[in-house]
mmCIF file of C-alpha atoms in Angstrom:
data_model
loop_
_atom_site.group_PDB
_atom_site.id
_atom_site.type_symbol
_atom_site.label_atom_id
_atom_site.label_comp_id
_atom_site.label_asym_id
_atom_site.label_seq_id
_atom_site.Cartn_x
_atom_site.Cartn_y
_atom_site.Cartn_z
ATOM 1 C CA MET A 1 -4.063 -25.060 3.840
ATOM 2 C CA ALA A 2 -5.663 -22.804 1.083
ATOM 3 C CA ILE A 3 -6.062 -19.372 1.720
ATOM 4 C CA GLU A 4 -9.968 -18.516 1.463
ATOM 5 C CA ARG A 5 -11.156 -16.252 4.052
ATOM 6 C CA VAL A 6 -9.142 -12.751 4.296
ATOM 7 C CA VAL A 7 -8.882 -9.790 6.255
ATOM 8 C CA VAL A 8 -7.261 -6.505 5.397
ATOM 9 C CA ALA A 9 -6.902 -4.304 8.204
ATOM 10 C CA GLY A 10 -6.690 -0.878 7.071
ATOM 11 C CA GLY A 11 -8.633 0.774 4.054
ATOM 12 C CA GLY A 12 -6.020 3.410 3.007
ATOM 13 C CA THR A 13 -4.589 4.065 -0.659
ATOM 14 C CA LEU A 14 -2.895 0.730 -0.506
ATOM 15 C CA GLY A 15 -5.157 -1.345 2.036
ATOM 16 C CA SER A 16 -8.058 -0.433 -0.378
ATOM 17 C CA GLN A 17 -6.022 -1.477 -3.711
ATOM 18 C CA ILE A 18 -5.190 -4.975 -1.729
ATOM 19 C CA ALA A 19 -8.686 -5.536 -0.804
ATOM 20 C CA TYR A 20 -10.197 -4.432 -4.345
ATOM 21 C CA GLN A 21 -7.378 -6.598 -6.139
ATOM 22 C CA ALA A 22 -8.018 -9.669 -4.260
ATOM 23 C CA ALA A 23 -12.142 -8.950 -4.593
ATOM 24 C CA TYR A 24 -11.603 -8.808 -8.039
ATOM 25 C CA SER A 25 -9.886 -12.235 -8.170
ATOM 26 C CA GLY A 26 -12.392 -13.905 -6.647
ATOM 27 C CA PHE A 27 -11.708 -13.807 -3.033
ATOM 28 C CA ARG A 28 -14.297 -12.845 -0.586
ATOM 29 C CA LEU A 29 -12.668 -10.538 1.994
ATOM 30 C CA THR A 30 -13.602 -7.780 4.729
ATOM 31 C CA ILE A 31 -11.749 -4.461 5.404
ATOM 32 C CA CYS A 32 -11.660 -3.516 8.984
ATOM 33 C CA GLU A 33 -11.105 -0.171 9.546
ATOM 34 C CA VAL A 34 -11.168 1.712 13.310
ATOM 35 C CA ASN A 35 -14.305 3.616 12.948
ATOM 36 C CA ALA A 36 -17.268 4.099 10.757
ATOM 37 C CA ALA A 37 -15.992 7.508 9.469
ATOM 38 C CA LYS A 38 -12.811 5.266 8.456
ATOM 39 C CA VAL A 39 -15.088 2.968 6.561
ATOM 40 C CA ALA A 40 -17.161 5.580 4.707
ATOM 41 C CA ALA A 41 -13.656 6.898 3.173
ATOM 42 C CA SER A 42 -12.449 3.403 2.405
ATOM 43 C CA LYS A 43 -15.632 2.786 0.818
ATOM 44 C CA ARG A 44 -15.054 6.250 -1.275
ATOM 45 C CA ARG A 45 -11.704 4.671 -2.397
ATOM 46 C CA VAL A 46 -13.280 1.490 -3.391
ATOM 47 C CA ALA A 47 -15.236 3.419 -5.808
ATOM 48 C CA THR A 48 -12.222 5.404 -7.484
ATOM 49 C CA TRP A 49 -11.344 1.780 -8.265
ATOM 50 C CA ASP A 50 -14.166 0.686 -9.846
ATOM 51 C CA THR A 51 -13.725 3.673 -12.474
ATOM 52 C CA ILE A 52 -10.066 2.611 -12.824
ATOM 53 C CA TYR A 53 -10.414 -1.212 -13.380
ATOM 54 C CA ALA A 54 -13.154 -0.129 -15.754
ATOM 55 C CA ARG A 55 -11.070 2.200 -17.715
ATOM 56 C CA GLU A 56 -7.492 0.454 -17.575
ATOM 57 C CA LEU A 57 -8.463 -2.831 -17.164
ATOM 58 C CA ALA A 58 -11.674 -3.197 -19.481
ATOM 59 C CA ALA A 59 -13.558 -4.156 -16.435
ATOM 60 C CA THR A 60 -17.157 -4.768 -17.139
ATOM 61 C CA PRO A 61 -19.980 -3.421 -14.824
ATOM 62 C CA ALA A 62 -20.957 -7.147 -14.121
ATOM 63 C CA MET A 63 -17.359 -7.658 -13.188
ATOM 64 C CA LEU A 64 -17.440 -4.399 -11.211
ATOM 65 C CA HIS A 65 -20.738 -5.413 -9.255
ATOM 66 C CA ASP A 66 -19.317 -8.867 -8.348
ATOM 67 C CA THR A 67 -16.161 -7.369 -7.027
ATOM 68 C CA ASN A 68 -17.751 -4.946 -4.780
ATOM 69 C CA GLU A 69 -20.316 -7.874 -3.579
ATOM 70 C CA ARG A 70 -17.415 -9.802 -2.542
ATOM 71 C CA ILE A 71 -16.227 -6.804 -0.172
ATOM 72 C CA ARG A 72 -17.556 -6.477 3.705
ATOM 73 C CA TYR A 73 -16.549 -3.735 5.826
ATOM 74 C CA ALA A 74 -16.021 -4.007 9.861
ATOM 75 C CA THR A 75 -15.495 -1.715 12.462
ATOM 76 C CA ASP A 76 -14.624 -4.485 15.143
ATOM 77 C CA LEU A 77 -11.336 -6.664 14.649
ATOM 78 C CA GLU A 78 -12.823 -9.656 16.743
ATOM 79 C CA THR A 79 -15.874 -10.090 14.595
ATOM 80 C CA ALA A 80 -13.720 -9.177 11.349
ATOM 81 C CA VAL A 81 -11.176 -12.158 11.985
ATOM 82 C CA GLU A 82 -13.241 -14.410 13.577
ATOM 83 C CA ASP A 83 -12.859 -17.193 10.828
ATOM 84 C CA ALA A 84 -9.937 -15.395 8.804
ATOM 85 C CA ASP A 85 -7.401 -17.777 6.791
ATOM 86 C CA LEU A 86 -5.153 -14.343 6.406
ATOM 87 C CA VAL A 87 -4.927 -11.150 7.726
ATOM 88 C CA ILE A 88 -3.247 -8.688 5.530
ATOM 89 C CA GLU A 89 -2.016 -5.315 7.806
ATOM 90 C CA ALA A 90 -2.281 -2.198 6.119
ATOM 91 C CA ILE A 91 -2.495 0.419 8.843
ATOM 92 C CA PRO A 92 -0.313 3.636 9.272
ATOM 93 C CA GLU A 93 3.610 3.453 9.392
ATOM 94 C CA ALA A 94 4.030 4.017 12.802
ATOM 95 C CA ALA A 95 5.775 1.252 14.834
ATOM 96 C CA GLY A 96 4.148 2.119 18.442
ATOM 97 C CA VAL A 97 0.574 1.887 16.041
ATOM 98 C CA LYS A 98 1.636 -1.718 14.748
ATOM 99 C CA ARG A 99 2.686 -2.997 17.729
ATOM 100 C CA GLU A 100 -0.748 -2.275 19.412
ATOM 101 C CA PHE A 101 -2.520 -3.641 16.769
ATOM 102 C CA TYR A 102 -0.453 -6.764 16.793
ATOM 103 C CA ALA A 103 -1.121 -7.453 20.409
ATOM 104 C CA THR A 104 -4.673 -6.903 20.111
ATOM 105 C CA LEU A 105 -4.708 -9.381 17.063
ATOM 106 C CA ALA A 106 -3.268 -11.598 18.675
ATOM 107 C CA LYS A 107 -5.810 -12.201 21.342
ATOM 108 C CA VAL A 108 -8.634 -12.272 18.873
ATOM 109 C CA ALA A 109 -7.365 -14.361 15.549
ATOM 110 C CA PRO A 110 -7.892 -17.598 15.690
ATOM 111 C CA ALA A 111 -4.942 -19.930 16.162
ATOM 112 C CA ARG A 112 -4.450 -21.122 12.433
ATOM 113 C CA THR A 113 -4.727 -17.412 11.006
ATOM 114 C CA ILE A 114 -1.622 -16.111 9.089
ATOM 115 C CA PHE A 115 -0.706 -12.833 9.607
ATOM 116 C CA THR A 116 1.129 -10.647 7.233
ATOM 117 C CA THR A 117 2.161 -7.182 7.286
ATOM 118 C CA ASN A 118 2.601 -4.507 4.008
ATOM 119 C CA SER A 119 4.919 -2.313 6.026
ATOM 120 C CA ALA A 120 6.852 -0.678 3.562
ATOM 121 C CA THR A 121 9.798 0.769 5.836
ATOM 122 C CA PHE A 122 9.549 -1.723 9.184
ATOM 123 C CA ILE A 123 10.661 -5.561 8.791
ATOM 124 C CA PRO A 124 8.741 -8.355 10.236
ATOM 125 C CA SER A 125 10.994 -9.472 13.104
ATOM 126 C CA GLN A 126 10.266 -5.810 14.622
ATOM 127 C CA PHE A 127 6.721 -7.343 15.535
ATOM 128 C CA ALA A 128 6.985 -11.171 15.731
ATOM 129 C CA VAL A 129 6.878 -11.402 19.226
ATOM 130 C CA MET A 130 3.761 -9.468 19.392
ATOM 131 C CA THR A 131 2.146 -11.831 16.989
ATOM 132 C CA GLY A 132 1.810 -14.313 19.520
ATOM 133 C CA ARG A 133 2.460 -17.008 16.176
ATOM 134 C CA PRO A 134 5.625 -16.194 14.844
ATOM 135 C CA ASP A 135 5.738 -19.028 12.479
ATOM 136 C CA ARG A 136 2.772 -17.689 11.275
ATOM 137 C CA PHE A 137 3.832 -14.442 10.470
ATOM 138 C CA LEU A 138 5.702 -12.457 7.602
ATOM 139 C CA ALA A 139 5.624 -9.599 5.327
ATOM 140 C CA LEU A 140 3.499 -9.555 2.022
ATOM 141 C CA HIS A 141 4.040 -6.725 0.365
ATOM 142 C CA PHE A 142 2.368 -4.226 -2.249
ATOM 143 C CA THR A 143 3.466 -1.235 -4.369
ATOM 144 C CA SER A 144 0.522 1.199 -5.689
ATOM 145 C CA PRO A 145 -0.963 0.869 -8.167
ATOM 146 C CA VAL A 146 -1.554 -2.749 -7.705
ATOM 147 C CA TRP A 147 -3.234 -3.262 -10.696
ATOM 148 C CA THR A 148 -0.120 -2.377 -12.659
ATOM 149 C CA ASP A 149 2.523 -3.079 -10.366
ATOM 150 C CA HIS A 150 1.554 -6.538 -10.099
ATOM 151 C CA ALA A 151 4.803 -7.526 -7.906
ATOM 152 C CA ALA A 152 4.198 -8.940 -4.363
ATOM 153 C CA GLU A 153 7.239 -9.099 -2.344
ATOM 154 C CA ILE A 154 7.147 -11.863 0.310
ATOM 155 C CA MET A 155 9.732 -11.571 3.095
ATOM 156 C CA GLY A 156 9.704 -14.036 6.092
ATOM 157 C CA GLN A 157 11.589 -13.515 9.599
ATOM 158 C CA PRO A 158 13.579 -16.211 11.210
ATOM 159 C CA GLU A 159 10.842 -18.040 12.946
ATOM 160 C CA THR A 160 8.551 -18.103 9.814
ATOM 161 C CA ASP A 161 7.377 -21.468 9.168
ATOM 162 C CA PRO A 162 8.399 -22.205 5.229
ATOM 163 C CA ALA A 163 5.193 -23.963 4.824
ATOM 164 C CA VAL A 164 3.364 -20.765 6.261
ATOM 165 C CA TYR A 165 5.770 -18.960 3.622
ATOM 166 C CA GLN A 166 4.688 -20.914 0.424
ATOM 167 C CA GLU A 167 0.989 -20.425 1.316
ATOM 168 C CA VAL A 168 1.690 -16.747 1.007
ATOM 169 C CA VAL A 169 3.356 -17.281 -2.353
ATOM 170 C CA GLN A 170 0.704 -19.170 -3.565
ATOM 171 C CA PHE A 171 -1.877 -16.586 -2.126
ATOM 172 C CA ALA A 172 -0.047 -13.740 -4.274
ATOM 173 C CA ARG A 173 -0.275 -15.889 -7.253
ATOM 174 C CA ASP A 174 -4.037 -16.471 -6.994
ATOM 175 C CA ILE A 175 -4.900 -13.157 -6.945
ATOM 176 C CA GLY A 176 -2.873 -12.113 -10.043
ATOM 177 C CA MET A 177 0.616 -10.776 -8.568
ATOM 178 C CA ALA A 178 4.031 -12.151 -9.278
ATOM 179 C CA PRO A 179 5.502 -13.172 -6.290
ATOM 180 C CA ILE A 180 9.100 -11.377 -5.688
ATOM 181 C CA LEU A 181 10.867 -13.810 -2.880
ATOM 182 C CA LEU A 182 13.224 -12.500 -0.477
ATOM 183 C CA GLN A 183 15.576 -14.932 0.930
ATOM 184 C CA ARG A 184 16.644 -12.500 4.063
ATOM 185 C CA GLU A 185 15.132 -9.621 5.705
ATOM 186 C CA GLN A 186 15.738 -6.140 4.457
ATOM 187 C CA PRO A 187 13.736 -2.674 5.534
ATOM 188 C CA GLY A 188 12.662 -1.707 2.259
ATOM 189 C CA TYR A 189 12.532 -5.003 0.651
ATOM 190 C CA VAL A 190 13.661 -4.841 -2.893
ATOM 191 C CA ILE A 191 11.450 -2.321 -4.629
ATOM 192 C CA ASN A 192 11.513 0.391 -2.152
ATOM 193 C CA THR A 193 15.486 -0.355 -1.467
ATOM 194 C CA LEU A 194 15.971 0.991 -5.131
ATOM 195 C CA THR A 195 13.398 3.303 -5.453
ATOM 196 C CA THR A 196 13.150 5.316 -1.902
ATOM 197 C CA PRO A 197 16.566 7.469 -2.464
ATOM 198 C CA PHE A 198 15.382 8.198 -5.890
ATOM 199 C CA LEU A 199 11.713 9.778 -4.384
ATOM 200 C CA GLU A 200 13.418 10.971 -1.129
ATOM 201 C CA ALA A 201 15.672 13.133 -3.484
ATOM 202 C CA ALA A 202 13.165 14.596 -5.671
ATOM 203 C CA LEU A 203 11.311 15.742 -2.323
ATOM 204 C CA THR A 204 14.346 16.780 -1.371
ATOM 205 C CA LEU A 205 14.897 19.072 -4.253
ATOM 206 C CA TRP A 206 11.153 20.508 -4.053
ATOM 207 C CA ALA A 207 11.061 20.876 -0.779
ATOM 208 C CA ASN A 208 14.884 23.059 -0.974
ATOM 209 C CA GLY A 209 13.025 25.308 -3.743
ATOM 210 C CA ILE A 210 15.209 23.651 -6.382
ATOM 211 C CA ALA A 211 12.822 22.979 -8.788
ATOM 212 C CA GLU A 212 9.105 22.255 -9.039
ATOM 213 C CA PRO A 213 7.414 18.667 -9.261
ATOM 214 C CA ALA A 214 6.635 18.809 -12.757
ATOM 215 C CA THR A 215 9.852 20.140 -13.631
ATOM 216 C CA ILE A 216 11.507 17.762 -11.989
ATOM 217 C CA ASP A 217 9.458 14.792 -13.239
ATOM 218 C CA ARG A 218 9.679 16.338 -16.851
ATOM 219 C CA ALA A 219 13.676 16.284 -16.340
ATOM 220 C CA TRP A 220 13.279 12.407 -15.261
ATOM 221 C CA MET A 221 10.801 11.606 -18.010
ATOM 222 C CA ILE A 222 13.044 13.141 -20.924
ATOM 223 C CA ALA A 223 16.356 12.063 -19.538
ATOM 224 C CA THR A 224 15.045 8.167 -18.969
ATOM 225 C CA SER A 225 11.940 7.715 -21.244
ATOM 226 C CA ALA A 226 10.042 6.998 -17.878
ATOM 227 C CA PRO A 227 6.330 7.053 -18.383
ATOM 228 C CA LYS A 228 6.080 9.051 -15.119
ATOM 229 C CA GLY A 229 8.332 11.010 -12.715
ATOM 230 C CA PRO A 230 8.898 10.886 -9.159
ATOM 231 C CA PHE A 231 6.098 12.976 -7.999
ATOM 232 C CA GLY A 232 3.578 10.742 -10.436
ATOM 233 C CA ILE A 233 5.100 7.946 -8.717
ATOM 234 C CA LEU A 234 4.400 9.516 -5.177
ATOM 235 C CA ASP A 235 0.794 10.348 -6.432
ATOM 236 C CA GLN A 236 0.292 6.851 -6.803
ATOM 237 C CA ILE A 237 1.643 5.500 -3.607
ATOM 238 C CA GLY A 238 -0.503 7.925 -1.378
ATOM 239 C CA LEU A 239 0.717 11.080 0.241
ATOM 240 C CA LYS A 240 -0.219 10.113 3.737
ATOM 241 C CA ARG A 241 1.892 7.198 3.082
ATOM 242 C CA VAL A 242 4.705 9.217 1.961
ATOM 243 C CA TYR A 243 4.244 11.239 4.576
ATOM 244 C CA ASN A 244 4.498 8.366 7.316
ATOM 245 C CA GLY A 245 7.086 7.037 5.357
ATOM 246 C CA LEU A 246 9.306 9.895 5.616
ATOM 247 C CA LEU A 247 8.710 10.744 9.619
ATOM 248 C CA ALA A 248 9.523 6.980 9.941
ATOM 249 C CA ALA A 249 12.915 7.442 7.819
ATOM 250 C CA SER A 250 13.863 10.785 9.659
ATOM 251 C CA ALA A 251 15.042 8.626 12.454
ATOM 252 C CA GLN A 252 17.828 6.749 10.385
ATOM 253 C CA PRO A 253 21.588 8.070 10.928
ATOM 254 C CA GLY A 254 21.815 11.081 8.442
ATOM 255 C CA LYS A 255 18.059 11.430 7.431
ATOM 256 C CA GLY A 256 16.854 13.998 9.840
ATOM 257 C CA GLY A 257 16.003 17.154 7.474
ATOM 258 C CA LEU A 258 13.472 14.295 5.766
ATOM 259 C CA VAL A 259 11.242 15.926 8.986
ATOM 260 C CA GLU A 260 11.248 19.384 7.102
ATOM 261 C CA VAL A 261 10.066 17.620 3.841
ATOM 262 C CA ALA A 262 7.590 15.767 5.508
ATOM 263 C CA HIS A 263 6.296 19.099 7.068
ATOM 264 C CA LYS A 264 6.128 21.015 3.769
ATOM 265 C CA LEU A 265 4.297 17.997 2.246
ATOM 266 C CA LYS A 266 1.664 17.819 5.005
ATOM 267 C CA MET A 267 1.148 21.960 4.891
ATOM 268 C CA GLU A 268 1.195 21.964 1.420
ATOM 269 C CA LEU A 269 -0.741 19.052 0.427
ATOM 270 C CA LEU A 270 -1.939 17.099 3.344
ATOM 271 C CA ASP A 271 -3.846 19.821 4.825
ATOM 272 C CA HIS A 272 -5.526 20.640 1.737
ATOM 273 C CA HIS A 273 -6.709 16.746 1.229
ATOM 274 C CA ARG A 274 -4.423 16.820 -1.835
ATOM 275 C CA LEU A 275 -3.489 12.784 -1.129
ATOM 276 C CA GLY A 276 -2.716 11.840 -4.425
ATOM 277 C CA LEU A 277 -4.758 9.353 -6.641
ATOM 278 C CA ALA A 278 -6.951 8.344 -4.313
ATOM 279 C CA SER A 279 -8.646 11.958 -3.831
ATOM 280 C CA ASN A 280 -7.578 12.641 -7.506
ATOM 281 C CA HIS A 281 -5.751 15.816 -6.209
ATOM 282 C CA GLY A 282 -2.125 15.484 -4.980
ATOM 283 C CA PHE A 283 0.899 16.919 -6.692
ATOM 284 C CA TYR A 284 -0.982 16.478 -10.241
ATOM 285 C CA GLN A 285 -4.935 16.307 -10.851
ATOM 286 C CA TYR A 286 -6.608 12.852 -11.736
ATOM 287 C CA PRO A 287 -8.117 11.137 -13.790
ATOM 288 C CA HIS A 288 -6.168 13.090 -16.429
ATOM 289 C CA PRO A 289 -2.722 14.425 -15.185
ATOM 290 C CA VAL A 290 -0.580 17.084 -17.226
ATOM 291 C CA TYR A 291 2.143 14.430 -17.480
ATOM 292 C CA GLU A 292 0.252 11.879 -19.490
ATOM 293 C CA GLN A 293 0.096 14.958 -22.441
ATOM 294 C CA ALA A 294 2.783 14.914 -25.124
ATOM 295 C CA GLU A 295 3.420 18.290 -24.569
ATOM 296 C CA PHE A 296 4.499 18.045 -21.013
ATOM 297 C CA LEU A 297 7.850 16.813 -22.189
ATOM 298 C CA ILE A 298 8.523 19.602 -25.052
#
């Protein structure tokens, strides 16, 4: 079965990027949100990606117009998925929210529809039973920004049909991603398993008052010649997503202190609508963050 009709459930920072990249690659798709206010916010994010694709990928006005023409929006899940080949779940990182979503989705999606989760912290076997089709359920994980970090991590669970897995691999290629194939389930996949301790360490340094974000980034960039530091990366991930991830990770043994880190992030940034790249303001201001200036490293 060739994947043609795609639904992205959740039009947040990463969900809207996934949808935009798929539409830019020629797919017609629907972004499904829970209410009209969330749809309006998703549309604003998509407008941001218009600007970035024009600036960074030299997308022409005609290409951007065609991309937007391929994107539809919905608030009714049953209508959105009535003819879907693939659903990409990109809703908040909360286990209860995801369980409820899959229980609902299982009732309204066609039997042929493949379900994938973009969860950054959970593994697909945690939700396989709720989907009602564990053989057609797996993880398809993207990192932000999708237009440059073009890896798509694909992770099945014990009941995933190998043929379905390969369909998702092909879809990832079709939207310009490089598939990263995992042989077993791993919380955090490959990329987050490597980067999460790094980002948590940076946030903890900041939360404990050791150094300011720009100082931490500057130290990292000087030491490694990296183009950005951890706080630049966090802005690109999206700070609301980071906040949810911190709360989820805080339940792990030895990580209870991340609750205080999450609280500081909420109080000092999220409560002031500093969401990262999607709102043009997070730890840095965009589109021209100071870490891109040569003087930043002096």
